[in-house]
Structure formats: C-alpha cells, structure tokens
Coordinates of C-alpha atoms in Angstrom, one line a residue:
M1 CA 12.2 -13.5 1.6
A2 CA 14.8 -11.2 0.0
H3 CA 13.7 -9.2 -3.0
S4 CA 17.1 -8.7 -4.5
E5 CA 15.8 -9.9 -7.9
I6 CA 13.5 -6.9 -8.3
R7 CA 14.7 -5.0 -11.4
L8 CA 13.7 -1.4 -11.7
S9 CA 15.1 1.5 -13.7
V10 CA 14.3 5.1 -14.0
A11 CA 12.1 5.8 -17.0
E12 CA 12.1 9.6 -16.9
E13 CA 11.6 12.6 -14.7
R14 CA 8.2 14.2 -14.8
T15 CA 7.2 17.6 -13.5
I16 CA 4.4 17.2 -11.0
Y17 CA 4.2 20.9 -10.0
D18 CA 5.4 24.2 -11.3
V19 CA 7.9 26.0 -9.1
A20 CA 6.8 29.3 -10.6
A21 CA 3.3 28.6 -9.3
I22 CA 4.7 28.4 -5.8
D23 CA 6.4 31.8 -6.2
R24 CA 3.1 33.3 -7.2
A25 CA 1.2 31.6 -4.4
M26 CA 3.8 32.9 -1.9
E27 CA 3.3 36.5 -3.2
E28 CA -0.5 36.2 -2.9
A29 CA -0.3 34.8 0.6
A30 CA 2.3 37.4 1.8
G31 CA -0.3 39.4 3.7
N32 CA -1.8 36.4 5.5
R33 CA 1.3 34.4 6.3
N34 CA 0.9 30.8 7.5
E35 CA 4.3 29.6 8.8
A36 CA 3.7 26.0 8.1
L37 CA 2.6 26.7 4.5
A38 CA 5.6 29.0 4.0
T39 CA 7.9 26.3 5.2
L40 CA 6.4 23.8 2.9
Y41 CA 6.6 26.1 -0.1
E42 CA 10.3 26.6 0.6
K43 CA 10.8 22.9 0.7
M44 CA 8.9 22.4 -2.5
K45 CA 11.0 25.0 -4.2
Q46 CA 14.3 23.5 -2.9
R47 CA 13.3 20.0 -4.1
G48 CA 11.9 21.2 -7.4
G49 CA 8.9 19.8 -9.2
G50 CA 10.5 16.9 -10.9
R51 CA 9.8 13.3 -9.7
F52 CA 10.9 10.0 -11.2
L53 CA 8.5 7.8 -13.1
V54 CA 9.8 4.2 -13.0
R55 CA 9.3 1.4 -15.3
P56 CA 9.6 -2.4 -14.9
T57 CA 12.5 -4.0 -16.7
G58 CA 11.1 -7.5 -16.9
A59 CA 7.6 -8.9 -17.4
D60 CA 8.3 -11.4 -14.7
M61 CA 9.0 -8.9 -11.9
I62 CA 5.8 -9.8 -9.9
D63 CA 5.7 -13.5 -10.7
D64 CA 6.7 -14.5 -7.2
L65 CA 3.4 -13.1 -5.9
Y66 CA 1.8 -16.3 -7.2
D67 CA 3.7 -18.1 -4.4
T68 CA 3.3 -15.6 -1.6
C69 CA -0.3 -14.6 -2.5
P70 CA -1.8 -17.5 -4.5
N71 CA -5.4 -16.6 -3.9
F72 CA -4.8 -13.3 -5.7
S73 CA -3.9 -15.1 -9.0
D74 CA -6.7 -13.3 -11.0
V75 CA -5.3 -9.9 -9.8
I76 CA -1.8 -10.9 -10.6
D77 CA -2.8 -12.2 -14.1
D78 CA -4.2 -8.8 -15.0
L79 CA -1.4 -6.8 -13.4
K80 CA 1.1 -8.8 -15.5
K81 CA -0.6 -7.5 -18.6
Y82 CA 0.1 -3.9 -17.5
V83 CA 3.7 -4.8 -16.7
A84 CA 4.1 -6.4 -20.1
L85 CA 2.8 -3.3 -21.8
S86 CA 5.1 -1.0 -19.8
V87 CA 8.1 -3.2 -20.7
A88 CA 7.1 -3.4 -24.4
G89 CA 6.7 0.3 -24.7
N90 CA 9.5 1.3 -22.4
E91 CA 6.9 3.2 -20.5
P92 CA 6.3 4.0 -16.8
M93 CA 4.3 1.5 -14.8
S94 CA 0.6 2.2 -14.6
F95 CA -2.6 0.3 -14.2
T96 CA -6.3 1.0 -13.7
P97 CA -7.1 1.5 -10.0
I98 CA -8.0 -1.8 -8.3
L99 CA -10.4 -2.8 -5.5
L100 CA -9.6 -6.0 -3.6
L101 CA -12.9 -7.2 -2.2
G102 CA -13.2 -10.1 0.3
E103 CA -13.8 -11.2 3.8
P104 CA -11.5 -10.1 6.6
G105 CA -8.2 -12.0 7.2
I106 CA -7.6 -13.3 3.6
G107 CA -4.5 -11.2 3.0
K108 CA -5.8 -8.2 1.1
T109 CA -3.6 -5.7 2.9
H110 CA -0.7 -8.0 2.8
F111 CA -1.0 -8.3 -1.0
A112 CA -1.2 -4.6 -1.4
R113 CA 2.1 -4.1 0.5
E114 CA 3.8 -7.0 -1.3
L115 CA 2.8 -5.5 -4.7
A116 CA 4.2 -2.1 -3.6
D117 CA 7.4 -3.8 -2.5
R118 CA 7.8 -5.5 -5.9
L119 CA 7.1 -2.4 -8.0
G120 CA 9.5 -0.4 -5.8
T121 CA 8.1 3.0 -6.4
G122 CA 7.4 3.7 -2.8
H123 CA 4.0 3.7 -1.2
E124 CA 1.6 5.4 1.2
F125 CA -0.7 3.3 3.3
I126 CA -3.9 5.0 4.4
S127 CA -6.4 3.3 6.7
M128 CA -9.7 4.6 5.5
S129 CA -11.6 3.3 8.6
S130 CA -9.9 6.1 10.6
L131 CA -10.9 8.9 8.2
T132 CA -13.9 11.1 9.0
A133 CA -13.2 14.0 6.6
G134 CA -12.1 14.5 3.0
W135 CA -9.3 16.9 4.0
V136 CA -7.2 14.0 5.2
L137 CA -6.7 13.0 1.6
S138 CA -7.0 16.4 -0.1
G139 CA -5.7 18.8 2.6
A140 CA -7.4 21.6 4.6
S141 CA -7.3 25.3 3.8
A142 CA -4.4 27.1 5.2
Q143 CA -6.9 29.6 6.8
W144 CA -7.8 27.0 9.3
N145 CA -5.9 26.5 12.5
N146 CA -3.6 23.4 12.5
A147 CA -4.3 22.9 8.8
K148 CA -1.9 20.7 6.8
P149 CA -1.6 19.1 3.4
G150 CA -3.5 15.9 2.7
K151 CA -1.8 12.5 2.3
V152 CA -1.9 12.6 -1.5
A153 CA 0.1 15.8 -1.8
H154 CA 2.4 14.8 1.1
T155 CA 3.3 11.5 -0.7
L156 CA 4.1 13.3 -3.9
V157 CA 5.9 16.3 -2.4
H158 CA 8.1 14.4 0.0
G159 CA 8.5 11.2 -2.0
D160 CA 10.9 10.5 -4.9
Y161 CA 8.4 9.1 -7.4
A162 CA 5.5 10.5 -9.4
N163 CA 3.9 7.0 -9.6
P164 CA 3.9 5.6 -6.0
I165 CA 1.4 3.0 -4.9
V166 CA -1.2 4.5 -2.6
V167 CA -3.1 1.9 -0.6
L168 CA -6.5 2.8 0.6
D169 CA -7.3 0.1 3.2
E170 CA -10.9 -0.7 4.2
I171 CA -12.4 2.0 1.9
D172 CA -15.9 0.7 2.7
K173 CA -15.4 1.8 6.4
A174 CA -14.7 5.5 5.7
G175 CA -17.3 7.5 7.6
G176 CA -18.1 10.9 9.0
D177 CA -20.2 14.0 8.1
S178 CA -21.5 13.8 4.6
R179 CA -20.5 17.4 4.1
Y180 CA -16.9 16.3 4.3
D181 CA -17.0 13.0 2.5
P182 CA -13.7 11.2 3.0
M183 CA -14.1 9.7 -0.5
G184 CA -15.1 13.0 -2.1
S185 CA -11.6 13.7 -3.6
L186 CA -11.4 10.2 -5.1
Y187 CA -13.9 11.2 -7.8
G188 CA -11.2 13.3 -9.4
L189 CA -8.2 11.5 -8.3
L190 CA -9.2 8.1 -9.8
E191 CA -9.8 9.8 -13.2
H192 CA -6.5 10.3 -15.1
D193 CA -7.5 13.6 -16.8
T194 CA -8.8 15.4 -13.7
A195 CA -6.0 14.0 -11.5
R196 CA -3.4 15.8 -13.7
A197 CA -4.5 19.1 -12.0
F198 CA -5.2 17.9 -8.5
K199 CA -5.3 20.8 -6.1
D200 CA -4.6 20.1 -2.4
E201 CA -6.5 22.7 -0.4
F202 CA -3.6 23.5 1.8
I203 CA -0.9 23.9 -0.9
D204 CA -3.4 25.5 -3.3
I205 CA -1.4 24.8 -6.5
D206 CA -2.0 22.2 -9.2
I207 CA -0.2 18.9 -8.6
D208 CA -0.1 16.1 -11.2
A209 CA -1.4 13.1 -9.3
S210 CA -2.4 11.2 -12.5
H211 CA 0.5 8.7 -12.2
I212 CA -0.4 7.4 -8.8
L213 CA -1.1 3.6 -8.7
W214 CA -4.2 3.1 -6.6
V215 CA -4.9 -0.1 -4.6
T216 CA -8.0 -0.2 -2.4
T217 CA -9.4 -2.9 -0.2
A218 CA -12.9 -3.6 1.2
N219 CA -14.9 -6.3 2.9
D220 CA -18.2 -5.1 1.4
E221 CA -18.8 -3.1 -1.7
R222 CA -22.4 -2.0 -0.9
S223 CA -21.3 1.2 1.0
I224 CA -19.0 2.3 -1.8
P225 CA -20.6 4.8 -4.2
E226 CA -21.2 3.4 -7.7
P227 CA -19.2 6.2 -9.4
I228 CA -16.2 5.2 -7.3
L229 CA -16.7 1.5 -8.2
N230 CA -16.9 2.3 -11.8
R231 CA -13.5 3.9 -11.7
M232 CA -11.8 0.7 -10.5
N233 CA -11.3 -2.9 -11.6
V234 CA -13.0 -4.9 -8.8
Y235 CA -11.7 -8.3 -7.8
E236 CA -13.5 -10.7 -5.5
V237 CA -10.6 -12.4 -3.7
P238 CA -11.4 -15.9 -2.4
R239 CA -10.3 -17.5 0.9
P240 CA -7.1 -19.5 0.3
D241 CA -7.8 -23.2 -0.3
H242 CA -5.6 -25.9 1.3
D243 CA -2.9 -25.8 -1.3
A244 CA -2.9 -22.0 -1.5
A245 CA -2.6 -21.8 2.3
I246 CA 0.4 -24.2 2.3
S247 CA 2.0 -22.1 -0.4
I248 CA 1.5 -18.9 1.6
A249 CA 2.9 -20.6 4.8
A250 CA 6.0 -21.9 3.0
A251 CA 6.7 -18.5 1.4
L252 CA 6.3 -16.8 4.8
Y253 CA 8.6 -19.3 6.5
R254 CA 11.3 -18.8 3.9
E255 CA 10.9 -15.0 4.1
I256 CA 11.4 -14.8 7.8
V257 CA 14.2 -17.4 8.0
G258 CA 16.0 -15.6 5.1
Q259 CA 15.8 -12.3 7.0
H260 CA 17.4 -13.5 10.2
D261 CA 20.4 -15.6 11.3
W262 CA 18.5 -17.8 13.8
G263 CA 19.8 -21.1 12.6
F264 CA 16.5 -22.6 11.4
P265 CA 16.5 -24.7 8.3
P266 CA 15.7 -22.9 5.0
E267 CA 12.5 -24.9 4.4
A268 CA 9.8 -25.9 6.9
D269 CA 8.8 -29.6 7.2
E270 CA 5.3 -30.7 6.1
A271 CA 3.8 -30.9 9.6
V272 CA 4.8 -27.3 10.4
L273 CA 3.3 -26.1 7.1
E274 CA 0.1 -28.0 7.7
R275 CA -0.2 -26.4 11.2
L276 CA 0.7 -22.9 9.9
G277 CA -1.5 -23.3 6.8
S278 CA -4.5 -23.9 9.1
L279 CA -4.3 -20.3 10.3
P280 CA -5.9 -17.3 8.7
P281 CA -3.3 -15.4 6.5
R282 CA -3.4 -12.4 8.8
D283 CA -2.4 -14.5 11.8
M284 CA 0.3 -16.5 10.2
R285 CA 3.2 -14.1 10.7
K286 CA 2.6 -13.4 14.4
R287 CA 2.0 -17.1 15.3
L288 CA 5.1 -18.1 13.3
L289 CA 7.3 -15.6 15.0
A290 CA 6.1 -16.8 18.4
A291 CA 6.7 -20.4 17.4
F292 CA 10.3 -19.5 16.5
G293 CA 10.7 -18.0 19.9
T294 CA 9.2 -21.0 21.6
A295 CA 11.6 -23.3 19.8
K296 CA 14.6 -21.2 20.8
L297 CA 13.5 -21.2 24.5
E298 CA 13.6 -25.0 24.3
G299 CA 17.0 -25.0 22.7
R300 CA 15.9 -26.1 19.3
N301 CA 16.8 -24.9 15.8
W302 CA 13.7 -26.5 14.3
L303 CA 9.9 -26.1 14.7
E304 CA 7.4 -28.6 15.9
G305 CA 3.7 -28.6 15.8
K306 CA 3.4 -28.1 19.5
D307 CA 5.2 -24.7 19.1
F308 CA 2.1 -23.3 17.6
E309 CA -0.1 -24.6 20.4
Q310 CA 2.2 -22.8 22.9
A311 CA 2.5 -19.7 20.7
R312 CA -0.8 -18.1 21.8
M313 CA -0.2 -14.3 21.6
G314 CA -1.9 -11.8 23.8
R315 CA -4.7 -9.7 22.6
S316 CA -3.9 -6.4 20.8
R317 CA -4.7 -4.2 23.7
K318 CA -2.3 -1.8 25.4
I319 CA -1.9 -2.4 29.2
G320 CA 0.2 -0.3 31.5
F321 CA 2.9 1.8 29.9

C-alpha cells in the first residue's frame, strides 16, 4: 500500500546537544585519544546539534491503521488523541511510551513498524531479546576496547529528527548479567525530565532524548520491572477475530499488489482472503508472496486457494552459503 497520503511538516528545529560541550570534551580527552570517539565528535560538530521535531498536519493521519491492524483499535484510538492534541496546538508529535502486550504472531512488531511509517519521523528497531548488557542502549565508556555509542545516541546523532520512534521489540526477553541490566537505562529514558539530559557513556555529553517516541512489545509482562511498566501505557492486544483477519489480509494484498507491476487484480477475491486470513498475521506476507510466485509459474495473473497449499516456505535456517 502506498503511503503518499501521509502529511507531515516540520514543526521546529530543536537543539539536542551543545556543540560547545563537544569542544570541551575533546579538550579533556586530548591526552587519552580514542580515534573512534574523535571521529564521532567531528561528525557531531559538522552536523550541529539541531534536529527537526515534526508535527502531524491532520488528525486522520493514522486512520488507515484501523484497516491494516484492526486488532490494535484500542491503541489507535488513544494515539489519535495525541495526534489531535498535536494538531490543535501546532506542536510536535508526542505520546506516553506504550507497551504492546500479547501472544506471539498477532502483529505487534508489524504494528510498531506501520506506526513509524505513518508518523514519518524515522525509527530505530531494537531486538531486546539479543541484548545482554545495558551499554547496547546507553553506550560503553570510551576507555574500553571496541567501545561505541549506544543505539539511542546513534539514532539521534545520525538521524534527522529529535522525535524518532524507537521500537524495543520483545522487551520481556532482555537478559544478561544483572550488573549490566539491559533495561537499566530505560528508567531515565522513559521519564521526560531525566531524558532531557541523557548521557551516553561513550559520547559523555548530555543529549536531549526526551522527544523520542517509545514503542515496546512483549509476550509476557511478568519479567518486566514494575517501575518500567509504570512509565508506559500497557495494551493487551487480542488475536485478530475472523473479520479482523480478513481486513488484515485484504490490506496486505492491496499493499503488495500496489508496490509491484505483476499484473494481479487490485483486490483479492473472497476465497483468497479466507485462505490468507486463516494464517497468523506474522505468516501472511511470506505465504502471500509465495502464492503470487506459484501463480506466475502456472501462467496466471490471479490467485487461487491451492496456491497457498503449494506455497510452503522452507524453515528459517541457513544452509550452505
């Protein structure tokens, strides 16, 4: 689905770090030079500390999420309130950090990416299940070998916006040594006042991370510390019912067909939607793409139910080269 109807405009430029602070940090580190840090400082000086804060230009800018992610209607209802407030006040987009809670395969990660696409401020996707130390988010001291900035600072320094969406996927699966808690930095980052002076340990200067739009996902909230949960709006996302699954399938079909010149009709017939809608949301795209390929191999420009029976994709395991 093309998103040409998304309407965004620049609200203002906001300083997220002080260039003069970089000069002072470079002077202090002159006797213990870290080349990677020096290079990053130079880049930060060249880019300057200003980043754009964007605002929505219409309260309806996320309305099509009701079609593509119908089981997230409660989340969308609340987000529309924030959009409406931003439009009314001609203010940058912001919302309370959200946690999407639900069983695997119901489309939580897909929704987070779709929301980032609609808001258009850029986004960073972080798989928390792969994190074993807090420095991945907040950086490691430049005194350590192979140290580098964390993903939060990287997103703000290298991105164009002060209010990107940062998606923390499977936050309940973050693990590792308790001395280096992967969620430790979130205690400050999820609070607006403390996030205004976030300090990445590698860069070691204050960065304003208070405008980041946080979206987190989890299957089970029991492993998430209560102080983290209290900083977020928590939504229990249900499995799509029959009508919702058909709506997701139809939207996905239109999106893929609209992106390619394959010759398929713009709308799928009812039998195809029923077959596609019977699949978990996370499997729909790969099975639909395989079905398109099966139809083409048989010389057809339309899908049939049997295409999904033949479209059994291999397991996600690398074999050979």
